[in-house]
Each structure stands twice: as C-alpha cells, then as structure tokens.
XYZ file of C-alpha atoms in Angstrom:
218
model
C 89.747 95.434 108.540
C 93.140 94.507 106.701
C 93.816 95.507 103.204
C 96.431 92.364 103.086
C 100.162 94.929 103.749
C 100.937 96.479 101.127
C 101.167 99.889 103.776
C 104.206 99.645 106.127
C 102.367 98.729 109.593
C 103.591 101.113 112.703
C 104.582 99.860 115.820
C 102.955 102.699 117.991
C 99.211 104.921 118.626
C 99.816 108.048 117.787
C 97.222 110.712 117.447
C 96.347 114.412 116.370
C 93.822 117.112 117.002
C 92.486 118.742 113.963
C 94.446 121.301 111.793
C 92.448 124.209 110.155
C 93.458 125.744 107.107
C 97.425 126.209 107.129
C 99.817 123.839 107.763
C 101.809 125.222 110.582
C 105.113 124.188 111.277
C 104.869 123.849 114.819
C 103.017 120.324 113.336
C 105.182 119.270 111.979
C 107.267 116.830 114.586
C 104.168 115.975 116.729
C 103.947 112.347 114.969
C 106.535 110.282 113.761
C 106.750 110.961 109.866
C 107.505 107.194 108.889
C 104.469 106.353 110.720
C 101.603 108.425 108.633
C 98.899 108.393 106.338
C 98.480 110.790 104.343
C 94.297 110.972 102.581
C 93.266 113.209 100.128
C 89.421 113.194 99.328
C 86.436 115.489 99.510
C 82.934 115.321 100.674
C 80.029 118.301 99.503
C 76.666 118.616 98.310
C 77.537 117.751 94.964
C 79.690 114.872 94.880
C 78.226 113.308 98.374
C 79.968 112.078 101.273
C 81.061 108.117 99.834
C 84.368 109.261 99.317
C 85.541 110.533 102.033
C 83.503 107.945 104.624
C 85.156 105.010 102.714
C 88.204 106.813 103.284
C 87.343 107.101 107.301
C 87.527 102.989 107.118
C 90.809 103.174 105.569
C 91.852 105.657 108.399
C 90.369 103.911 111.383
C 91.929 100.744 110.150
C 95.166 102.132 109.927
C 95.138 103.662 113.456
C 93.363 100.650 115.186
C 97.160 99.027 113.765
C 98.783 101.928 115.500
C 99.387 104.871 112.786
C 98.680 108.465 112.480
C 96.254 110.500 109.802
C 95.513 113.628 108.347
C 93.154 114.030 105.959
C 93.690 116.819 102.884
C 89.731 117.403 102.358
C 87.757 120.426 100.730
C 84.814 119.117 103.099
C 81.639 121.468 103.372
C 79.939 119.813 106.330
C 80.350 120.336 109.588
C 79.399 117.524 110.938
C 81.845 115.439 109.086
C 84.631 117.504 109.800
C 83.912 117.322 113.634
C 83.941 113.404 112.793
C 86.504 112.994 111.466
C 88.725 115.030 114.535
C 87.118 113.669 117.270
C 88.515 110.012 116.226
C 91.681 111.589 116.072
C 92.431 112.736 112.862
C 93.706 115.378 111.649
C 92.273 117.578 109.517
C 93.776 119.619 107.128
C 90.586 121.741 105.033
C 90.848 122.963 101.726
C 88.974 126.523 101.098
C 89.184 125.211 97.082
C 89.673 121.540 95.273
C 90.792 120.519 92.494
C 92.032 121.930 89.934
C 92.045 124.841 91.740
C 95.227 125.366 92.250
C 95.517 126.158 95.779
C 94.706 122.530 96.180
C 97.956 121.311 95.364
C 99.809 124.129 96.971
C 98.571 122.961 100.566
C 98.366 119.244 99.439
C 102.117 119.501 98.748
C 103.226 121.461 102.119
C 101.841 118.364 103.566
C 103.367 115.563 101.527
C 106.666 117.630 101.974
C 106.499 117.009 105.444
C 106.198 114.006 105.842
C 108.828 112.334 103.124
C 108.017 108.745 103.594
C 104.111 108.434 104.060
C 101.774 106.839 101.906
C 98.994 108.694 100.212
C 95.410 108.239 99.660
C 93.298 109.408 97.038
C 90.104 109.165 96.732
C 87.651 111.256 94.005
C 86.823 111.183 90.304
C 87.718 114.285 89.508
C 91.840 113.751 90.715
C 92.966 113.052 87.058
C 96.479 111.025 85.747
C 97.555 115.117 86.657
C 97.394 115.273 89.703
C 98.121 111.578 90.264
C 101.571 112.491 88.309
C 101.918 115.582 91.104
C 102.023 112.939 94.119
C 104.640 110.137 92.747
C 106.805 113.487 91.297
C 107.466 113.507 95.458
C 108.401 110.444 96.194
C 105.332 109.314 97.887
C 104.032 106.398 97.917
C 100.260 106.756 96.004
C 97.200 103.972 97.409
C 94.214 105.362 94.197
C 90.595 104.523 95.629
C 88.416 103.789 92.284
C 85.347 102.897 90.927
C 85.109 102.888 87.270
C 88.762 102.751 85.778
C 87.314 105.964 84.236
C 90.749 107.406 83.446
C 93.826 107.301 80.586
C 96.152 106.456 82.945
C 96.505 105.609 86.624
C 100.017 106.034 88.219
C 99.257 104.479 91.373
C 101.348 101.894 93.701
C 98.273 100.633 94.530
C 94.369 100.625 92.863
C 92.237 99.224 95.029
C 88.404 98.828 93.620
C 85.775 97.359 96.572
C 82.923 96.837 93.948
C 81.443 93.748 92.529
C 82.050 94.198 89.292
C 85.784 94.985 89.425
C 87.948 92.190 88.102
C 85.839 92.743 84.773
C 87.617 95.913 84.536
C 90.691 96.648 82.670
C 93.075 99.282 84.362
C 95.844 101.529 82.227
C 98.807 101.113 84.576
C 102.319 100.235 84.874
C 102.221 96.321 85.047
C 104.242 96.990 88.820
C 101.035 98.439 90.155
C 99.513 96.374 92.466
C 95.565 95.542 91.624
C 92.845 95.186 94.983
C 89.961 94.487 92.767
C 86.409 93.395 94.409
C 84.712 92.480 97.595
C 87.318 90.839 99.641
C 88.351 94.810 99.683
C 85.276 96.163 101.079
C 86.371 99.407 103.367
C 84.044 98.356 106.638
C 84.069 101.541 109.074
C 84.706 100.490 112.584
C 81.169 100.108 113.753
C 80.308 97.349 111.314
C 83.713 94.989 112.111
C 81.218 93.197 114.897
C 79.280 91.870 112.430
C 82.298 90.386 109.683
C 81.106 86.574 109.325
C 77.674 87.397 110.478
C 75.421 85.257 107.940
C 71.593 86.397 107.769
C 68.678 83.615 107.275
C 67.351 84.547 103.981
C 63.109 83.831 104.172
C 61.606 82.825 100.705
C 59.092 85.449 100.878
C 60.311 88.565 101.736
C 58.428 90.467 104.758
C 61.264 93.413 105.515
C 63.042 96.377 102.689
C 65.636 97.980 103.956
C 66.141 101.361 102.009
C 69.955 102.802 102.399
C 70.392 106.721 101.398
C 74.052 107.960 100.594
C 74.822 111.577 101.569
C 73.387 114.975 99.325
C 74.175 114.516 96.230
C 72.211 117.287 93.803
C 70.355 116.578 90.647
C-alpha cells in the first residue's frame, strides 16, 4: 500500500519495542529521527477500534518502506497493544485521552524528541485546538478523517478514504493536500495479496457476509 509520496520515505528499516507509560531518555537515540512516524490514535469500548486499526495499516506500509513508527495511544485493549508491539512498533500508552491535559503533556514530549517526524492524527475528539498545538511544534501533520465535521483543519494532508469523501468540503489552508476517496483506502498487510482481485458476482446471492468492527457501547 502506498499513499502517493506525501511522506519522506526513509531508506533503512529500524524497528523498536514497546515503551509503556513515560517516554524515557534512554529511548531517544534508538531511531534516526528523520525516519520516524508518530501516530496519535485511541481505542476503547466507547469509541471502538477502527481508528487505531486503520492507523495500523498506515504503520505497516511505512515500516515496509523502511521506517520506524511510534503509537501514542489511550487504548484499553491489551490485545491491541500486544499486536502493535509484536509488529515492531513502539507504544507510548496514555492513561488519559484528550481533552485531559495529561494527553498533550506526554504527546508533546514525544514530538519534541522527534522534531522532523510526520505526525498522524486519527480520532473525532481531536479538535482544531489539538491540531494547532501539533502544528505549532513545527511538525508536519496528516489528519485521517471521515466527516469534515470540524470548523477548521490545521493539517498539511487530510486523508478521507470513504466513498463519499469527494463530496465533502474541508475548511483548511489552500496548501493542504486532500487525499479523498477509495483509492486511498488503508488496507492492513494481511489484505495486500488480494489487491486487484476481481470477484465473480452471481445474479442471485447465495451467501451473506456480516462483518463487525470493534466493540462500541450504546
């Protein structure tokens, strides 16, 4: 999977392990900073797991091109956390998500460690103020979105992979790059071998497939 070349693709494959809780000084020199991707996304029983799982697809593609990835996440699923770390991604676990101030306190520390990294933001609770805080650090920002629901997007790139995306209007800087539509679908690596495969569709359906996302209450 490639999302055009709006990222600076690195040359060497650098993997890391899990960093629970705080972001220690001993980790700061482990990875070439200019080859780094920082992903801020959450998962919980309330919001589901979709934001984190599609960011996993992006992380896998970045890693396949030779980059290293850190997830900054308020995730209450030990299974998901284990999957991220088992694939060679660093995980900085947050105890509280935005708008709790602890979120930005930890996130800002990670961003300061990697001033040349791209930042990916995925979650409906990340408002324009949170985006602006990231941009004010000097980082380049990709926002993954579904609805164009915010008053303004402080992003260098906006990605909306949905079939209706091209019908939406995004209030943003004219220089912001818009990646809209299914050609930018985020597919995890287990689906890569099926790209380009064409199914024969019978006139009368004989099978029904029901798919479910992660847990969402209410």
